[in-house]
């Protein structure tokens, strides 16, 4: 479709951008980050697009987006259809259900399959969408086979991804906590064990959310209001009967208008079908082959359809009888095909169907034509997609056909072929992880069937090995798709399915690595210990030693990720046990050496100083042993320990060099759960140390890489935190403001959790607002620092630095000096280490500009400490030039700031020189002119 046609369809340019990214299966947070808009704005665009494109949910919108993109490239006609069939009648029911939903927070539209619950719920949702400020959202639960994944299905429909440290269920509850939203949960009956508790939690945590569920059975949760969906009205007057109106509508759509003298026959057909929507649609679909007379005669057999009554169980039998009749009218091959394709839980292509269903007595090359015939008879729905036409059976028909498979004895064989297709598909997807441009689309189309096949195979002893392999494939795929919670679950499932204990232990290690990516320290600790137990039982004592040491490492490397820390002696006990098992295995010895760095550091406070080894010596030994293994991840972890030891020793430049070495090492290895976790940590520390040594270009480069990591797609607060700081110090105000929107979005979506490690970024944003003269915005961001749970001593260094920059900008050196009065040598190393050079240099400048009597002493102290830091050195040189009243030296400092990629301080220097270009330079940065 051309841009003109998109516009004609009412889709704005911004909505078109959003639609393109939805077609790439991006989450709301990812779309917001790419387009520099808030998640709330993305949600608004998605809600609008659902209405304009005419689809019920996000999955369908993603499919339609791909078609629109393809059409735009080829200038094809518009692909913006209305629903496949019109909604007919039901004015009373529609009004009654609408009234119930308006009055109650949870309504279940109850009724047997085929009565029309879904269509009625969608119609009511369309009526009420405008009354909910945050829209109405449809969740198709048919493809979901695991009750525990109910919340995941809702998250996908809402465009929510998984945040570190939070389950998808928690992400949904947080995202909807303050939203005024109507949530339609369709086909809950097979997920009652998951849907019921999810809805209960949702209603408890989200006071403005209303749930409209459809189900064949009550969900039995508090506040549930049941609305029993009746059959379509029959009545005495054909002109007002909804059942007859539906038949006439579907007949007209087939090109079979009904004459007035034939209305009695139509009435008879609808009465025999008890006014049930699905049987009426199936009967109407037979008009081209039977005609109305033939249809009436076929349905006249009382043994088939005349069951009488209007009770729910009778209506069930009516639908079953109609499906029996529909089957009887099919050819043998089409009957066989319909049975076999019923194992697909999600829409499938003709090629997919041929692989699963195309075996004797059904020829594979006959499958495509058979699918088309079944779609013509309304036994399958067909819809275009980017990968070709996709077919799907209504859930009622699918369940019926599954029963037919059981009766014919085919079920196990068809499910086995479906398992084989899923295993083959998963293997292909795993191989395409780094090459396929539409990998997400392919994965999302197949994943529900893969999950269903795995659930079945896991219960079949003869397919246990296949289930193990499929669980491993799904674990890898879901990790890449950023479904890290499910990835951990699948690795643990693979471990449980493994017959080989070493394979089980391997799967548990991968599960532990994923748990680390989720910031689940307790899980990581538990899983490594379980892997050690299995390895030891299998006789692999060296591997057990390595696992025990890694569990000990987890205690201190992931200390912030434990809800409650393990007992104080737990890591030391594991380390002791590991030493007993290690023998001379290089990998085990390297892991033990690394664990010693942390464990002995933890015990240093209580041990006599003479008995505590030198931290750097321990870390260097860990690095040496790690390099002997050749394992890049072991090397990275050891380098991290060395950088920490160098930091504690106060050697900022050595810390920066070691951290940069670590980043370069990790850049050359593939992305796995273990490497992803290392990369996050390494890039964050590299950016921090870059700031510490005045390498703003490097700090920004590593911060940009951190920002763009897929693992942090939903953690925009952490992802942008380092880049916001680097940009703020450089003076790129526009960049900081853009990054701060993503930061704030993600933090609010997390439930405004305490995260003291993010306080530095909030302080940087506050500083930029201060330099822009926006005191109200600055106060808001300073308040966010407190909301993040940052203790006063934790922010002492960076708050003093950022405040000093603002105060010096506005001509208040006395206040700046007062804020920098504390002796940095008396601060905690972890608090001052990044900021020592900035702190000392700015203190010297504040003392000079405030005419403090000890200004020259401050300059001398700073000059010695900051040697080698280009920005801090330039700050000291500028202060010395001011103290010596040597304006000719200021030009050199301006050049030094430019070389060091710090345009703000360059502009400030120009201002101090009286250079008229300073104002323009500051304006270009988005900042205000300084106060003299």
mmCIF file with all atom_site columns, C-alpha atoms in Angstrom, residues 454 457-458 463-474 490-491 493-500 503-504 507:
data_model
loop_
_atom_site.group_PDB
_atom_site.id
_atom_site.type_symbol
_atom_site.label_atom_id
_atom_site.label_alt_id
_atom_site.label_comp_id
_atom_site.label_asym_id
_atom_site.label_entity_id
_atom_site.label_seq_id
_atom_site.pdbx_PDB_ins_code
_atom_site.Cartn_x
_atom_site.Cartn_y
_atom_site.Cartn_z
_atom_site.occupancy
_atom_site.B_iso_or_equiv
_atom_site.pdbx_formal_charge
_atom_site.auth_seq_id
_atom_site.auth_comp_id
_atom_site.auth_asym_id
_atom_site.auth_atom_id
_atom_site.pdbx_PDB_model_num
ATOM 1  C CA . UNK A 1 454 ? 6.088  -30.407 24.157 1.00 0.00 ? 454 UNK A CA 1
ATOM 2  C CA . UNK A 1 457 ? 5.397  -35.438 24.424 1.00 0.00 ? 457 UNK A CA 1
ATOM 3  C CA . UNK A 1 458 ? 6.513  -34.859 28.011 1.00 0.00 ? 458 UNK A CA 1
ATOM 4  C CA . UNK A 1 463 ? 8.799  -39.571 23.252 1.00 0.00 ? 463 UNK A CA 1
ATOM 5  C CA . UNK A 1 464 ? 10.712 -38.530 26.349 1.00 0.00 ? 464 UNK A CA 1
ATOM 6  C CA . UNK A 1 465 ? 13.975 -38.027 24.446 1.00 0.00 ? 465 UNK A CA 1
ATOM 7  C CA . UNK A 1 466 ? 12.228 -35.954 21.783 1.00 0.00 ? 466 UNK A CA 1
ATOM 8  C CA . UNK A 1 467 ? 10.561 -33.904 24.516 1.00 0.00 ? 467 UNK A CA 1
ATOM 9  C CA . UNK A 1 468 ? 13.945 -33.264 26.152 1.00 0.00 ? 468 UNK A CA 1
ATOM 10 C CA . UNK A 1 469 ? 15.429 -32.059 22.874 1.00 0.00 ? 469 UNK A CA 1
ATOM 11 C CA . UNK A 1 470 ? 12.405 -29.890 22.103 1.00 0.00 ? 470 UNK A CA 1
ATOM 12 C CA . UNK A 1 471 ? 12.495 -28.353 25.589 1.00 0.00 ? 471 UNK A CA 1
ATOM 13 C CA . UNK A 1 472 ? 16.149 -27.403 25.024 1.00 0.00 ? 472 UNK A CA 1
ATOM 14 C CA . UNK A 1 473 ? 15.325 -25.863 21.631 1.00 0.00 ? 473 UNK A CA 1
ATOM 15 C CA . UNK A 1 474 ? 12.416 -23.927 23.092 1.00 0.00 ? 474 UNK A CA 1
ATOM 16 C CA . UNK A 1 490 ? 12.149 -24.837 29.706 1.00 0.00 ? 490 UNK A CA 1
ATOM 17 C CA . UNK A 1 491 ? 15.753 -25.495 30.713 1.00 0.00 ? 491 UNK A CA 1
ATOM 18 C CA . UNK A 1 493 ? 11.924 -28.936 32.154 1.00 0.00 ? 493 UNK A CA 1
ATOM 19 C CA . UNK A 1 494 ? 14.675 -30.303 29.901 1.00 0.00 ? 494 UNK A CA 1
ATOM 20 C CA . UNK A 1 495 ? 16.650 -31.282 32.981 1.00 0.00 ? 495 UNK A CA 1
ATOM 21 C CA . UNK A 1 496 ? 13.657 -33.166 34.364 1.00 0.00 ? 496 UNK A CA 1
ATOM 22 C CA . UNK A 1 497 ? 13.188 -34.995 31.042 1.00 0.00 ? 497 UNK A CA 1
ATOM 23 C CA . UNK A 1 498 ? 16.832 -35.970 30.593 1.00 0.00 ? 498 UNK A CA 1
ATOM 24 C CA . UNK A 1 499 ? 17.745 -39.630 31.014 1.00 0.00 ? 499 UNK A CA 1
ATOM 25 C CA . UNK A 1 500 ? 21.454 -38.795 31.115 1.00 0.00 ? 500 UNK A CA 1
ATOM 26 C CA . UNK A 1 503 ? 22.656 -33.732 30.325 1.00 0.00 ? 503 UNK A CA 1
ATOM 27 C CA . UNK A 1 504 ? 20.323 -32.878 33.198 1.00 0.00 ? 504 UNK A CA 1
ATOM 28 C CA . UNK A 1 507 ? 20.405 -27.985 31.432 1.00 0.00 ? 507 UNK A CA 1
#
